[in-house]
mmCIF file of C-alpha atoms and ligand atoms in Angstrom:
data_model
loop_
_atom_site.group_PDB
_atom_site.id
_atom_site.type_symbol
_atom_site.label_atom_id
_atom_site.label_comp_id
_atom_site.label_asym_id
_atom_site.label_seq_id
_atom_site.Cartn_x
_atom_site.Cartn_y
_atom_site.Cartn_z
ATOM 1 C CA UNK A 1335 0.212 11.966 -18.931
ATOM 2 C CA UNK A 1336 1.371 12.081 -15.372
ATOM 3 C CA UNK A 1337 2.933 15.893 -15.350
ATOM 4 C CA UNK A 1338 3.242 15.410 -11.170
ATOM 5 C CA UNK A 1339 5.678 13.019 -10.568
ATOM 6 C CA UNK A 1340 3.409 10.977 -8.673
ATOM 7 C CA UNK A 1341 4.625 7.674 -7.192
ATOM 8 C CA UNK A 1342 2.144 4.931 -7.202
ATOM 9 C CA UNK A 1343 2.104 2.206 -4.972
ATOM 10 C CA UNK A 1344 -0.245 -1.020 -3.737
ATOM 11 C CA UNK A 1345 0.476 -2.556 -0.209
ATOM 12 C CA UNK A 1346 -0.540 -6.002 -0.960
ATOM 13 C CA UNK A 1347 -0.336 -9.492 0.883
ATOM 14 C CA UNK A 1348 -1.862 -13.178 0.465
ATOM 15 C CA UNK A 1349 -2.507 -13.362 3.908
ATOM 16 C CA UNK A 1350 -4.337 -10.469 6.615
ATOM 17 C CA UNK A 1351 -3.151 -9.338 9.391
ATOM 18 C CA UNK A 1352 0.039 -9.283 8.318
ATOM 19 C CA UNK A 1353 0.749 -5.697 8.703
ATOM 20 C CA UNK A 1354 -0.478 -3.729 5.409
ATOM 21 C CA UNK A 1355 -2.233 -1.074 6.899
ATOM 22 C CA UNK A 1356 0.245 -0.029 9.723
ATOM 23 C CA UNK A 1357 2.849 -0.103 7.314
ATOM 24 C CA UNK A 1358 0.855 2.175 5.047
ATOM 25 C CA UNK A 1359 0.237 4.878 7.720
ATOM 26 C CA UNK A 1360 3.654 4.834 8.951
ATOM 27 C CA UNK A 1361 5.708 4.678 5.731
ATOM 28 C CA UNK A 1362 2.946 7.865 5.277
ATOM 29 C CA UNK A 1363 4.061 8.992 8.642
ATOM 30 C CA UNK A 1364 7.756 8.420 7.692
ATOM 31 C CA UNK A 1365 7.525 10.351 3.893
ATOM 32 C CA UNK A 1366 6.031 13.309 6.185
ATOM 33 C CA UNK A 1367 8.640 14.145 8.509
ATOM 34 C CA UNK A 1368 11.020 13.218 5.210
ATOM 35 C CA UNK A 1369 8.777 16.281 3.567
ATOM 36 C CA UNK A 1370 7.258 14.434 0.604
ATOM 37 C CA UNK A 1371 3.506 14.343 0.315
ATOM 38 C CA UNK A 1372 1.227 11.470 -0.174
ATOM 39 C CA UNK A 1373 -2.232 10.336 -0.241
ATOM 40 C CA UNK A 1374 -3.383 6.863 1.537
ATOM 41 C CA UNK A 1375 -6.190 5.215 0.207
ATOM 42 C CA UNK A 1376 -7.712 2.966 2.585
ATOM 43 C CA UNK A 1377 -8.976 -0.395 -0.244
ATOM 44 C CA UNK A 1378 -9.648 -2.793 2.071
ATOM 45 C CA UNK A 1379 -13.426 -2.493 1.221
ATOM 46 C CA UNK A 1380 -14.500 -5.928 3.438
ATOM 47 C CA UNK A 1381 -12.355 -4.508 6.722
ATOM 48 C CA UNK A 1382 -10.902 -0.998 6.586
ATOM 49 C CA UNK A 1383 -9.279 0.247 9.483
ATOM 50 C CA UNK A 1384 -6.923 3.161 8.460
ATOM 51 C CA UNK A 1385 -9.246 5.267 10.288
ATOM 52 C CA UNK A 1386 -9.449 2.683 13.571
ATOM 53 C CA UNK A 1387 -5.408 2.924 13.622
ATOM 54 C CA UNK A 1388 -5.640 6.866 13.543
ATOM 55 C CA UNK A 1389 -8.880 6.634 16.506
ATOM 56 C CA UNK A 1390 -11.075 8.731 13.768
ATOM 57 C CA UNK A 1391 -14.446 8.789 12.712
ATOM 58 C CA UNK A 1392 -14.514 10.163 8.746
ATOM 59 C CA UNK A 1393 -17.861 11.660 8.371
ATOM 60 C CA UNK A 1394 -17.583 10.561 4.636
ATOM 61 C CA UNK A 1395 -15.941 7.516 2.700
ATOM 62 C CA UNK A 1396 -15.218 5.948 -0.308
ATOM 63 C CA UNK A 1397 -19.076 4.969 -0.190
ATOM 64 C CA UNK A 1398 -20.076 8.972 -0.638
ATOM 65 C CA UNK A 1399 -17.688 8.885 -3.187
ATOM 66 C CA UNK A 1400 -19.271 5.857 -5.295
ATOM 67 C CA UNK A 1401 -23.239 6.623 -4.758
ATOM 68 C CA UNK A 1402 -23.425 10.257 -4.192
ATOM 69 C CA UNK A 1403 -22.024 13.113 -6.580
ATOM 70 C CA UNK A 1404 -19.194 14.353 -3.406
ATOM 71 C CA UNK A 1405 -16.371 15.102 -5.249
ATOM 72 C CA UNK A 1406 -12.632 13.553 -3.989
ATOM 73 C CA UNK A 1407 -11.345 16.773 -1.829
ATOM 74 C CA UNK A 1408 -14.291 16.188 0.307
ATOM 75 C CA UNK A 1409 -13.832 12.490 1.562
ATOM 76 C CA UNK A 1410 -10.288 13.576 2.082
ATOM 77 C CA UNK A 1411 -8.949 13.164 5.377
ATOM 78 C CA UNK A 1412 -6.192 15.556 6.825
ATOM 79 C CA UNK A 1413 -3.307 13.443 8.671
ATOM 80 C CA UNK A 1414 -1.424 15.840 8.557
ATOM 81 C CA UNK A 1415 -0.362 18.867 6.718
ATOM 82 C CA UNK A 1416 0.593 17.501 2.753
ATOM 83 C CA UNK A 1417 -0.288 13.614 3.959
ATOM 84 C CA UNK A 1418 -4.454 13.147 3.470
ATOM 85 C CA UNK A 1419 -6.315 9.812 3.554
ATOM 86 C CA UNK A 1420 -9.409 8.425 1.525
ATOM 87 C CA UNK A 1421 -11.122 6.216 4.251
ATOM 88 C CA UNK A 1422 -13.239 3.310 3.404
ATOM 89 C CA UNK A 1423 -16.459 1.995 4.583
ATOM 90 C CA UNK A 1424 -15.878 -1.667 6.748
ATOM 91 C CA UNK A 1425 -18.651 -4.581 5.751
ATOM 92 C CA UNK A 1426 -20.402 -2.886 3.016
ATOM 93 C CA UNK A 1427 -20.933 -5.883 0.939
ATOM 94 C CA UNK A 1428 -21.264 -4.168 -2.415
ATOM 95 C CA UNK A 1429 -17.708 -2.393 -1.725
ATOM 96 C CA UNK A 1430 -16.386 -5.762 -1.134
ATOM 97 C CA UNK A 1431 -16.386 -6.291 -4.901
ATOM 98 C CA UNK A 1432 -16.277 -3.512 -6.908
ATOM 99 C CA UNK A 1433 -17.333 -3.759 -10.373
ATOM 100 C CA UNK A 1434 -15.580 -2.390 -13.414
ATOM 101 C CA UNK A 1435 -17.891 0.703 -13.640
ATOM 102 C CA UNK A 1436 -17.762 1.345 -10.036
ATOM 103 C CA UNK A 1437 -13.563 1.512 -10.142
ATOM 104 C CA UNK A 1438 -13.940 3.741 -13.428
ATOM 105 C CA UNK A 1439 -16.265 6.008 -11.587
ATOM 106 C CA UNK A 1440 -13.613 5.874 -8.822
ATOM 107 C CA UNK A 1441 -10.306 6.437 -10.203
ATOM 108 C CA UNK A 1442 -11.843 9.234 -12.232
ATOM 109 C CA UNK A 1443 -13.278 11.191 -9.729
ATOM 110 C CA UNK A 1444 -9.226 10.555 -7.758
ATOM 111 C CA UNK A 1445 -6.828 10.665 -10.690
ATOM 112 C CA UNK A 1446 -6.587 14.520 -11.107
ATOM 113 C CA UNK A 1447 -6.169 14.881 -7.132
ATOM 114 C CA UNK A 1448 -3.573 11.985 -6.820
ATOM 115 C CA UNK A 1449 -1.079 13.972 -8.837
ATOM 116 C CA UNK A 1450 -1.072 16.240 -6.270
ATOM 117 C CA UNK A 1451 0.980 14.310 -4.091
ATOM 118 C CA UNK A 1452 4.421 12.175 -4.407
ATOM 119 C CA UNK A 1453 3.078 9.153 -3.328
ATOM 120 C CA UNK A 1454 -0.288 7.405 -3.409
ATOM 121 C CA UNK A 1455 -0.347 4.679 -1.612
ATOM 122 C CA UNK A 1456 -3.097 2.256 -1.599
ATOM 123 C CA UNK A 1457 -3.907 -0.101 1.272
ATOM 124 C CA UNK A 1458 -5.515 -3.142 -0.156
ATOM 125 C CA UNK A 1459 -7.529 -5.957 1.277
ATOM 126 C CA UNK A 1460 -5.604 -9.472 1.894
ATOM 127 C CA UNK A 1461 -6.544 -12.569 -0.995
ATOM 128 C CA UNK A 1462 -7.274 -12.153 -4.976
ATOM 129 C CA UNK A 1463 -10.434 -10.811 -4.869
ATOM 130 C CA UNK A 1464 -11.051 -9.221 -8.709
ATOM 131 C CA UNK A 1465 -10.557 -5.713 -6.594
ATOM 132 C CA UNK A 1466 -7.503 -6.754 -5.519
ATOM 133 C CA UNK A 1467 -6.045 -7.670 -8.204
ATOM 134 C CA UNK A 1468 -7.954 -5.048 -10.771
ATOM 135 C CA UNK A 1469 -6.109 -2.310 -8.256
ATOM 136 C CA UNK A 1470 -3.064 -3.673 -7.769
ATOM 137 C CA UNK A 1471 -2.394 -4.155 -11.560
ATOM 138 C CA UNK A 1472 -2.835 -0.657 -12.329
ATOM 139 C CA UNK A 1473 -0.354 0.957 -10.200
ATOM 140 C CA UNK A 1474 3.272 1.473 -10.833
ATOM 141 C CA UNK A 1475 5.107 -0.465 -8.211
ATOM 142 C CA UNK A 1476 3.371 -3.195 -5.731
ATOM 143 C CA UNK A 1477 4.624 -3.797 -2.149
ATOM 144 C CA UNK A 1478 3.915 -7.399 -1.147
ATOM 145 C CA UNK A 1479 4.018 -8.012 2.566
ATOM 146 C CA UNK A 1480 5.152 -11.363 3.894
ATOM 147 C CA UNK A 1481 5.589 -12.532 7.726
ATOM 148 C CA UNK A 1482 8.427 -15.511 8.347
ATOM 149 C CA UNK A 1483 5.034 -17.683 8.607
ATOM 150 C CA UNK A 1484 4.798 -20.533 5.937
ATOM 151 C CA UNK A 1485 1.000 -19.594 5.554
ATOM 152 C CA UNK A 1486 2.022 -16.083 4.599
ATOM 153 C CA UNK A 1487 4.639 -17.467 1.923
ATOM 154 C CA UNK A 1488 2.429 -19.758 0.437
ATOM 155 C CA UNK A 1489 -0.382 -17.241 0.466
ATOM 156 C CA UNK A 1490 1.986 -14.865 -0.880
ATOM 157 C CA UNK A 1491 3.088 -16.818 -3.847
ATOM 158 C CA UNK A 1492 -0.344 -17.554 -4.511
ATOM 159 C CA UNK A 1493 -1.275 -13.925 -5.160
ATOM 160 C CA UNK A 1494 1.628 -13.581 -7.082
ATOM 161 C CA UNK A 1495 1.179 -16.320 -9.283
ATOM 162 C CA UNK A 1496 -2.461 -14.507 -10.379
ATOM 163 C CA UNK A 1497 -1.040 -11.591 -10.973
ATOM 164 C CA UNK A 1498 1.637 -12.751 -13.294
ATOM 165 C CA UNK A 1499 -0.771 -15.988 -15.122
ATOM 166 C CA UNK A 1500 -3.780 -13.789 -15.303
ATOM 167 C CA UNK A 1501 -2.785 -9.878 -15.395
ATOM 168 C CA UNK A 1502 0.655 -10.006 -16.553
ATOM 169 C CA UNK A 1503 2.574 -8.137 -14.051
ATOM 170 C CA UNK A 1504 6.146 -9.200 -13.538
ATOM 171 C CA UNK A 1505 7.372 -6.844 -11.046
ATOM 172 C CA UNK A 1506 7.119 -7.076 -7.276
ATOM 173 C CA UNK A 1507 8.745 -5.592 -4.345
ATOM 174 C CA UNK A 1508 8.876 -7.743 -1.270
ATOM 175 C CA UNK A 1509 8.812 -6.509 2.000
ATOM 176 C CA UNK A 1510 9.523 -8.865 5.063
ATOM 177 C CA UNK A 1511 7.708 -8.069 8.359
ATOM 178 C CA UNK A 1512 7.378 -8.725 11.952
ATOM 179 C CA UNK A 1513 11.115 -10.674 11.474
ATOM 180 C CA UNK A 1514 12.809 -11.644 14.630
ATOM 181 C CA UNK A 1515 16.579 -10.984 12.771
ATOM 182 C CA UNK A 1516 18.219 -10.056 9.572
ATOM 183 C CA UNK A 1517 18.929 -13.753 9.083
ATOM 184 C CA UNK A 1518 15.241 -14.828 9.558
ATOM 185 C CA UNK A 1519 13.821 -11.727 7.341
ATOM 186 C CA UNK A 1520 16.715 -13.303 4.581
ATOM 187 C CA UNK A 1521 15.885 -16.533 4.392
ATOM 188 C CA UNK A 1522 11.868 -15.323 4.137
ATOM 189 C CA UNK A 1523 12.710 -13.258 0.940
ATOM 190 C CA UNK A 1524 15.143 -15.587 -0.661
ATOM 191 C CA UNK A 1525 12.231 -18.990 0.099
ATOM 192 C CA UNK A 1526 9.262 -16.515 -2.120
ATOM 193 C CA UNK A 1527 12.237 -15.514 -3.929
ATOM 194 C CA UNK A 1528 13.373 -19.066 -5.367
ATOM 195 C CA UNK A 1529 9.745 -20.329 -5.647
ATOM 196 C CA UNK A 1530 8.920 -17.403 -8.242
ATOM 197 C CA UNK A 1531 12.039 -17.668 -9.999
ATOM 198 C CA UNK A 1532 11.601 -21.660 -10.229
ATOM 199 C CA UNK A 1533 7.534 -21.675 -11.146
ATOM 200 C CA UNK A 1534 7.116 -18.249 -12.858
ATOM 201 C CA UNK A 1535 10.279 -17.169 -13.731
ATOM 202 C CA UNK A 1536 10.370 -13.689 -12.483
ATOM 203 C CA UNK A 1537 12.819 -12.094 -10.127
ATOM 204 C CA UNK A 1538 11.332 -10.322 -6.895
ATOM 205 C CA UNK A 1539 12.869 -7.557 -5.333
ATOM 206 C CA UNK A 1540 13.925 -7.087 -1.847
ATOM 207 C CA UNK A 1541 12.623 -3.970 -0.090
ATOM 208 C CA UNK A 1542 14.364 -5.163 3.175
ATOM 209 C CA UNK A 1543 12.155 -6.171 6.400
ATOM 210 C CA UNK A 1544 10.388 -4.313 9.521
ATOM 211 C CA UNK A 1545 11.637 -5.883 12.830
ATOM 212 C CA UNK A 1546 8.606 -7.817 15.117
ATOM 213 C CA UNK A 1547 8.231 -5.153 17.909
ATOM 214 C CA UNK A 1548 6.092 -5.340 20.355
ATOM 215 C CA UNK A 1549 6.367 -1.112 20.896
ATOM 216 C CA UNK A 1550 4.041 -1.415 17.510
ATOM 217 C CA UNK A 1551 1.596 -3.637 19.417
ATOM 218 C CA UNK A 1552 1.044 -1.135 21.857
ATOM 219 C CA UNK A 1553 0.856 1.847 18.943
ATOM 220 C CA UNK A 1554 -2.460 -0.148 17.616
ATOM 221 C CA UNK A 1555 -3.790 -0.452 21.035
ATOM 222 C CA UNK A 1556 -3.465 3.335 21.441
ATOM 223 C CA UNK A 1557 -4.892 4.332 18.323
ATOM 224 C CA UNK A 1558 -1.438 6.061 17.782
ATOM 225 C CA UNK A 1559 0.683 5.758 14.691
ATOM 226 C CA UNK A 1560 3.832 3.952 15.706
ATOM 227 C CA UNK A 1561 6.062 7.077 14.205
ATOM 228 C CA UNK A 1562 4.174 9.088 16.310
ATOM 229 C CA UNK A 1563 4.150 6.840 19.830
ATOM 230 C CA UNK A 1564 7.621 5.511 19.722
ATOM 231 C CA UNK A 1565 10.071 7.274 16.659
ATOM 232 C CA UNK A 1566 12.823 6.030 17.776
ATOM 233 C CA UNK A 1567 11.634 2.215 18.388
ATOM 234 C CA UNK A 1568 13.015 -0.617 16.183
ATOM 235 C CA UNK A 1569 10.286 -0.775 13.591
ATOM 236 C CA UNK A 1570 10.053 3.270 13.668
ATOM 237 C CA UNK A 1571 13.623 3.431 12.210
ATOM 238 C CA UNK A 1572 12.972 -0.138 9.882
ATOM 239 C CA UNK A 1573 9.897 1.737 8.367
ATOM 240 C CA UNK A 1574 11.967 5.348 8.012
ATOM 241 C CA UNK A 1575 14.494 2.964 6.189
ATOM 242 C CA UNK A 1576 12.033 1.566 3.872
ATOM 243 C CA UNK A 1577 10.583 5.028 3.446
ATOM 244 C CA UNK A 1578 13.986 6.098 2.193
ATOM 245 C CA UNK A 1579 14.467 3.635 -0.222
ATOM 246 C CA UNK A 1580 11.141 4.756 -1.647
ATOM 247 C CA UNK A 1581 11.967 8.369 -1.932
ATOM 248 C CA UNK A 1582 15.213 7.443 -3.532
ATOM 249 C CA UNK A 1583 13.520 5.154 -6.226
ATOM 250 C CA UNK A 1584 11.192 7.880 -6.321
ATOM 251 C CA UNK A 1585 13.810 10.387 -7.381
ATOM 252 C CA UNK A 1586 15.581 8.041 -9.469
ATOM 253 C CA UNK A 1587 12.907 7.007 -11.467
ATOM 254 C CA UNK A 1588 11.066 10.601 -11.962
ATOM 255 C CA UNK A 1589 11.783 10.740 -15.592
ATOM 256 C CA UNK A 1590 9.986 7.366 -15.954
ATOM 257 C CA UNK A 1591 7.299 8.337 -13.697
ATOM 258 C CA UNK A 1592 6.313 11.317 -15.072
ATOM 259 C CA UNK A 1593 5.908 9.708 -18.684
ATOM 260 C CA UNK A 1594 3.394 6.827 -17.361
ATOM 261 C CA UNK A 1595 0.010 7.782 -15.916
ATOM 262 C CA UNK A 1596 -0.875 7.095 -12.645
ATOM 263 C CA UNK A 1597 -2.950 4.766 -12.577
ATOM 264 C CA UNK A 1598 -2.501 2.691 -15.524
ATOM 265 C CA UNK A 1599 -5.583 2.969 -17.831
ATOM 266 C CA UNK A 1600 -6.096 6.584 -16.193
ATOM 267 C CA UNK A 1601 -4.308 9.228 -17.756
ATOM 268 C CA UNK A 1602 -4.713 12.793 -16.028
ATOM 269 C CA UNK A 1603 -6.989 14.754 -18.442
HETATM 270 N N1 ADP B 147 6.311 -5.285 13.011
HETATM 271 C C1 ADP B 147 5.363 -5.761 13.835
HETATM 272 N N2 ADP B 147 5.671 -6.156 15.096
HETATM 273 C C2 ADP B 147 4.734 -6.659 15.933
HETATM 274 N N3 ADP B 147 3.429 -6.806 15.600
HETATM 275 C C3 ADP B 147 3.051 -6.436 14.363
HETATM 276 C C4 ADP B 147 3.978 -5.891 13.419
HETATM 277 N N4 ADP B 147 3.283 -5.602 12.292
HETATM 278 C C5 ADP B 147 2.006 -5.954 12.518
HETATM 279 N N5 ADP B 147 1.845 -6.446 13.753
HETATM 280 C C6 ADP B 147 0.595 -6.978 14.370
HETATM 281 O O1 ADP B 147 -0.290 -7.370 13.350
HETATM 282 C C7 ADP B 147 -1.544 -6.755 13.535
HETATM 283 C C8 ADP B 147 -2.238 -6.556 12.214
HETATM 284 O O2 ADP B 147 -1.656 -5.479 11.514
HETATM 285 P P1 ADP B 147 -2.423 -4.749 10.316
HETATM 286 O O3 ADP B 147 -1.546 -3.614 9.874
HETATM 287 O O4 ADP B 147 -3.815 -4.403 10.708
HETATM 288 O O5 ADP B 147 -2.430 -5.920 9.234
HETATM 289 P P2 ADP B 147 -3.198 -6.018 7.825
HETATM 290 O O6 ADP B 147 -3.528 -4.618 7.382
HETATM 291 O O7 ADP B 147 -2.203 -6.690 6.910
HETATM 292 O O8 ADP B 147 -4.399 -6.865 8.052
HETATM 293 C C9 ADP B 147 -1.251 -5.475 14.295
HETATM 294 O O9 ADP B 147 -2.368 -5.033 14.996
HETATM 295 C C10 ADP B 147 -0.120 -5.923 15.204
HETATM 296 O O10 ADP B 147 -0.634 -6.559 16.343
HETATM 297 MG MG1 MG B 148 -5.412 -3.798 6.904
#
């Protein structure tokens, strides 16, 4: 049983570079100053970059965590106080795919220090790689990431339509990004939207959208979070918005929550 009231959620998208991992940090960023913990985990096992966003070096990753016997607290990262981050290793090919072992080993070794925290959020790699979709079946919500680009919604649907054919989740929250207006982020939703209600019968949800801004460009370039560069710029308040509506499912929900485990198929000891 999950006794913690943990949250858990995958940041997922069809297509890369469409925004996962700055969201992560920043809705991490935004759940901080909001004084609720969490825990990033940085999946993207072919190109992490958590750490490249924050301009750190981890002396240990996932990797130690896999092949050697560290234990979780000692990959941890401190952000900041009460919001930690599990970075991964870029272009270890083995890591790329991770076998069914390897993830047991994994999530073992994290489930007990997950329910620590509010939130866990994990940052996953773009596509349907087994990993992928292994991780993102097992947590309790999933946060699909979409740009107004047709490649991203067709991507998108893609990844959706494995995950509800082949793993039999249902349930999606869609969040719109780099939109150039309420109107544009709209009719983005409501196209995925109508395409999984006509072919797969499910109903998405709509997280709401993250404004293009070019203030975030210039975050990355810095190595800077955007919450921590620019709080008050467009996409800073977009992503404390989002954060919000997290917290407040969070709190809603905590009942449910605290009767499910975690990580599905990993109960807390
Ligand atoms: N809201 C936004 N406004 C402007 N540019 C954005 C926005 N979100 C993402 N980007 C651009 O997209 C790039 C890739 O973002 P990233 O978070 O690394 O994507 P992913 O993790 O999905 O591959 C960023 O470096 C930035 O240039
Ligand atoms: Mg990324």
């Amino acid at each position: 049983m999950n006794d913690n009231n943990t949250l858990s959620l995958s940041i997922m998208s069809g297509k890369g570079g469409v925004g996962k991992t700055n969201i992560v940090l920043n809705l991490g960023y935004a759940l901080h100053g909001a004084e609720m913990t969490s825990m990033l985990m940085d999946c993207d096992l072919g190109l992490a970059n958590l750490d490249v966003l924050l301009g750190i070096s981890p002396d240990r990753t996932l990797h130690d965590l896999l092949q050697t016997g560290v234990d979780a607290e000692d990959v941890l990262v401190a952000i900041e106080n009460g919001f930690d981050m599990l970075p991964a290793t870029s272009g270890v090919p083995e890591l790329v795919e991770m076998d069914e072992d390897m993830q047991d080993i994994l999530f073992k070794k994290l489930v007990n220090l997950a329910g620590e925290y509010d939130f866990l959020m994990l940052d996953l790699g773009a596509g349907i790689s087994h990993t992928v979709l292994s991780f993102a079946s097992l947590t309790q919500l999933r946060i699909v990431v979409v740009t107004p680009e047709p490649t991203s919604l067709t991507d998108s649907y893609a990844m959706i339509k494995v995950l509800v054919t082949q793993h039999g989740v249902k349930d999606f929250l869609v969040l719109v990004n780099q939109a150039t207006s309420a109107g544009e982020a709209k009719q983005t939703f409501e196209r995925l939207s109508a395409a999984c209600k006509n072919f797969l019968n499910i109903d998405l949800r709509n997280l709401g959208f993250i404004h293009q801004d070019s203030t975030l460009v210039e975050s990355v370039r810095r190595q800077t979070p955007l919450l921590k560069f620019a709080p008050n710029a467009q996409a800073s308040k977009d992503i404390k918005g989002i954060a919000k509506k997290l917290m407040r499912y969070r709190e809603d929900n905590l009942e449910r929550i605290s009767g499910r485990a975690i990580l599905k198929d990993f109960p807390t000891p």
